[in-house]
Structures are given as C-alpha cells and as structure tokens.
Short mmCIF file of C-alpha atoms in Angstrom, two decimals:
data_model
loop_
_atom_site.label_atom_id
_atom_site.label_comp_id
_atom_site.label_asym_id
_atom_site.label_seq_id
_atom_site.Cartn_x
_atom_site.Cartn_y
_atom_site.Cartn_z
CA UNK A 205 99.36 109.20 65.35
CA UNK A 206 102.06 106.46 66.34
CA UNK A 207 101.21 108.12 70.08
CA UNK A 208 97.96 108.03 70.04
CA UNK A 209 97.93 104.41 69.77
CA UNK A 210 100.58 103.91 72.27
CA UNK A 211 98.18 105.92 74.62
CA UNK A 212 95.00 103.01 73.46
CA UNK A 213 97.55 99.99 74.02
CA UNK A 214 98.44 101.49 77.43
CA UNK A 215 94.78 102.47 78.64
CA UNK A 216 94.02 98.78 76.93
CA UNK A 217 96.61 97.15 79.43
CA UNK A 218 95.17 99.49 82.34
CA UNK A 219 91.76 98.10 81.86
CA UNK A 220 93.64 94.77 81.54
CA UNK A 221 95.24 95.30 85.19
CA UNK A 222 92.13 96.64 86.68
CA UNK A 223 89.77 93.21 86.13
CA UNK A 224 93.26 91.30 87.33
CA UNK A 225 93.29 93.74 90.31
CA UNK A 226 89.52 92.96 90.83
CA UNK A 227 89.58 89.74 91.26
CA UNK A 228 92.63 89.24 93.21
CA UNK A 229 91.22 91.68 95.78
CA UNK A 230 87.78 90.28 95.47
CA UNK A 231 89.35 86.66 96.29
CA UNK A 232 91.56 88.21 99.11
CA UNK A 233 88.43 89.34 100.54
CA UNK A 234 86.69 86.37 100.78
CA UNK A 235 89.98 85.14 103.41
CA UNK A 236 90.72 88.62 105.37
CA UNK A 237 87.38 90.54 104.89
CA UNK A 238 86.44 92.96 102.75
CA UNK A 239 87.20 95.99 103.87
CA UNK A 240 90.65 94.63 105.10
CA UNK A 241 91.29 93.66 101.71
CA UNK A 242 90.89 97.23 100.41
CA UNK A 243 92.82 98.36 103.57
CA UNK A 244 95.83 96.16 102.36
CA UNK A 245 95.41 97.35 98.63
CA UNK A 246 95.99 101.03 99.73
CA UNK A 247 98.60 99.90 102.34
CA UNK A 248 100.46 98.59 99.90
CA UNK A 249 99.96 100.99 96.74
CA UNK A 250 101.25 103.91 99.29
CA UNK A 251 104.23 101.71 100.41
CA UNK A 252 105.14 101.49 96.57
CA UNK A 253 104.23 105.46 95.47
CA UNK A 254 106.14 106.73 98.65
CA UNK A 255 109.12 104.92 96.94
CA UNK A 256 108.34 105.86 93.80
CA UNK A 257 107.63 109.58 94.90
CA UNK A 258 110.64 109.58 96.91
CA UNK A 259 113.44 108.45 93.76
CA UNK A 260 111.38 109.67 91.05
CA UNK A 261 109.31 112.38 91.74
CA UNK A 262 109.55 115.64 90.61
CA UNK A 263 106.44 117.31 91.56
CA UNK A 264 105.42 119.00 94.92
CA UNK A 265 102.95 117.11 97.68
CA UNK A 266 102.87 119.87 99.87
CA UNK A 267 101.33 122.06 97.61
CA UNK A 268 98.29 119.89 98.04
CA UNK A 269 97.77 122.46 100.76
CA UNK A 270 97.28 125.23 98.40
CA UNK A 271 94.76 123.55 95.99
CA UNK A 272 91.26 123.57 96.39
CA UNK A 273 90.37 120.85 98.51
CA UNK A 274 87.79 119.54 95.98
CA UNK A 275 91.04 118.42 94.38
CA UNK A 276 91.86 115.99 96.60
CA UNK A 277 88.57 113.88 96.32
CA UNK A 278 90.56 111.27 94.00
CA UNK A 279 91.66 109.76 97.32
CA UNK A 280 87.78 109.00 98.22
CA UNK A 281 86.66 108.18 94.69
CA UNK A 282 89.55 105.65 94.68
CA UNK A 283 88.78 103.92 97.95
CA UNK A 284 85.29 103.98 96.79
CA UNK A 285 85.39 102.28 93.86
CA UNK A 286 87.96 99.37 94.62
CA UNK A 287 85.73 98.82 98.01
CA UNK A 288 82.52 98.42 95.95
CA UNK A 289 84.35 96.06 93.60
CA UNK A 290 85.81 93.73 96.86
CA UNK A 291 82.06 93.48 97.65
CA UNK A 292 80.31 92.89 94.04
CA UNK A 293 82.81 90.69 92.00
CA UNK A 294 82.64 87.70 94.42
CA UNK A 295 78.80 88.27 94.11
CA UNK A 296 78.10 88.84 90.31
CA UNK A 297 81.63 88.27 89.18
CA UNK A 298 84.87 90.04 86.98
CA UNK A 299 82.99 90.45 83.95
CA UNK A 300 79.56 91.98 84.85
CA UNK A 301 81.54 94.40 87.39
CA UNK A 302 83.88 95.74 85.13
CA UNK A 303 80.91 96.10 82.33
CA UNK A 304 79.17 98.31 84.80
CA UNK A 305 82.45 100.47 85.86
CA UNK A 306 83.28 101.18 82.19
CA UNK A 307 79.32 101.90 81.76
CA UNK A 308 79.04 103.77 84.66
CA UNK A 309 82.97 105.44 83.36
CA UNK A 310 81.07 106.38 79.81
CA UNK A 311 78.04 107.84 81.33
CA UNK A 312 79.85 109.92 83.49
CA UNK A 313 82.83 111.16 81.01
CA UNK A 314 79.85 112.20 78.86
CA UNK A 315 78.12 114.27 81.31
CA UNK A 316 81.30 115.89 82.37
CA UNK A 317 82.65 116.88 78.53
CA UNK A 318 79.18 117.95 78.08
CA UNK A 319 78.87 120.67 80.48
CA UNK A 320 83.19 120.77 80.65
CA UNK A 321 83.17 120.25 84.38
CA UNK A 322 86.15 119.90 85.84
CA UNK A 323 88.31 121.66 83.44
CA UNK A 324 87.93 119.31 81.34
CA UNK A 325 87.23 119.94 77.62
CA UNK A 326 83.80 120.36 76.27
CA UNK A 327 82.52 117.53 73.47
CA UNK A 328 79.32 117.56 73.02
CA UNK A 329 76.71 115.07 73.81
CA UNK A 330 76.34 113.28 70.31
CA UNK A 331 74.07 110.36 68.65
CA UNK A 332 77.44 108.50 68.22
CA UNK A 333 78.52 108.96 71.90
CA UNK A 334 74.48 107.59 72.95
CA UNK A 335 74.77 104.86 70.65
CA UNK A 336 78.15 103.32 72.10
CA UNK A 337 76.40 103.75 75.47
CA UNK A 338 73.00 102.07 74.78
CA UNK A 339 75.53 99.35 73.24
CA UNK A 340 77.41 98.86 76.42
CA UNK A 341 74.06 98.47 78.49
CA UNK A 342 73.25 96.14 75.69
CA UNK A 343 77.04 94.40 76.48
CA UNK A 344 75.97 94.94 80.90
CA UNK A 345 72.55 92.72 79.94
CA UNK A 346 74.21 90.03 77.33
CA UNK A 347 77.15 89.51 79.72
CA UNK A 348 74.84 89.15 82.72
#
C-alpha cells in the first residue's frame, strides 16, 4: 500500500514537471522558434540520458536491434507530443493544454486496456472509467 502511494506522489510530481516543462519550452519558442525549441529539448535530454546511461545503466541499447521496430515508436510519440505543446500553450495556454493531454492520455489508456493492446493488461471499459472521462471534458470546457 505504502508503494502504491509513493508511485501517485511520483506520477503527481511527473505531471507537475510536465506543465513546468510546457511552458518553459513554449516560452523558449516564442525567442528561438518552435521547432528549435523542441530540437534543444531533445538535444539536451540525450546529452543528460547518455550520461546517465553511461554511469548507471544496466540494460542493453543495442538490443534495440533485435526488437520489433514498432518498439521504438516512443522516440516519435515523444517528439510529437512536446512539438504540439511548443505550438499550442503559447496559443491557448498551460492549463487548457495539459487538460487535453491528460484527456486525450485517459481516452487512449482506456481503449488500449480495453482491447489489451500492447501487452498491456486488459480492464475493461466501465461506467466508472466513462464517467471520470465525461468529467475531464467537463474540466477541458470549464478551464477553457
């Protein structure tokens, strides 16, 4: 139990980072450009995981070779999402973009546990689980 809500606090403080992350890349965009902003994000993030990698890791990269290559599509979802977010939160702001990501997060977790895509485990589609949706889109329209 005591783990579990370590894991919440810690996924809390992600979320936390990820609006701070947000708008400091939004803002940086607005002086270099947008796409140079998420350039420099990823330019920077790989400086720090190639040291991190290098003095702590204990894993394998090349076996990236052997894995499906679907696997390796976190690399485009990532530079997706942070490049839509350089280009929407200096237009709508922090709060209405991260609304829609964790909306947008929900709807898609859902449909994945559903059908347990991904290797992921299945959990049904429930009333509950619809309900804390509708009340986020609720949360997307109030904050807007």
């Amino acid at each position: 139990m005591l783990l579990k809500i370590i894991f919440y606090i810690v996924a809390l403080a992600s979320g936390i980072v990820l609006s701070l992350e947000g708008a400091v890349y939004g803002e940086l965009g607005k002086t270099v450009g947008e796409l140079e902003s998420s350039f420099y994000n990823f330019f920077a993030g790989s400086i720090i995981y190639i040291l991190l990698v290098t003095f702590f890791g204990k894993g394998n990269v090349t076996n990236a070779f052997k894995t499906p290559k679907w696997y390796l599509l976190g690399g485009l979802f990532a530079v997706i999402y942070l490049t839509i977010l350089v280009f929407s939160i200096p237009s709508v702001g922090v709060g209405i973009s991260m609304i829609a990501v964790v909306v947008g997060q929900m709807l898609a977790s859902m449909i994945i546990e559903h059908f347990g895509w991904l290797g992921s485990k299945k959990v049904s589609i429930s009333k509950k689980r619809i309900l804390s949706l509708l009340f986020m889109l609720v949360a997307l329209f109030l904050i807007y």
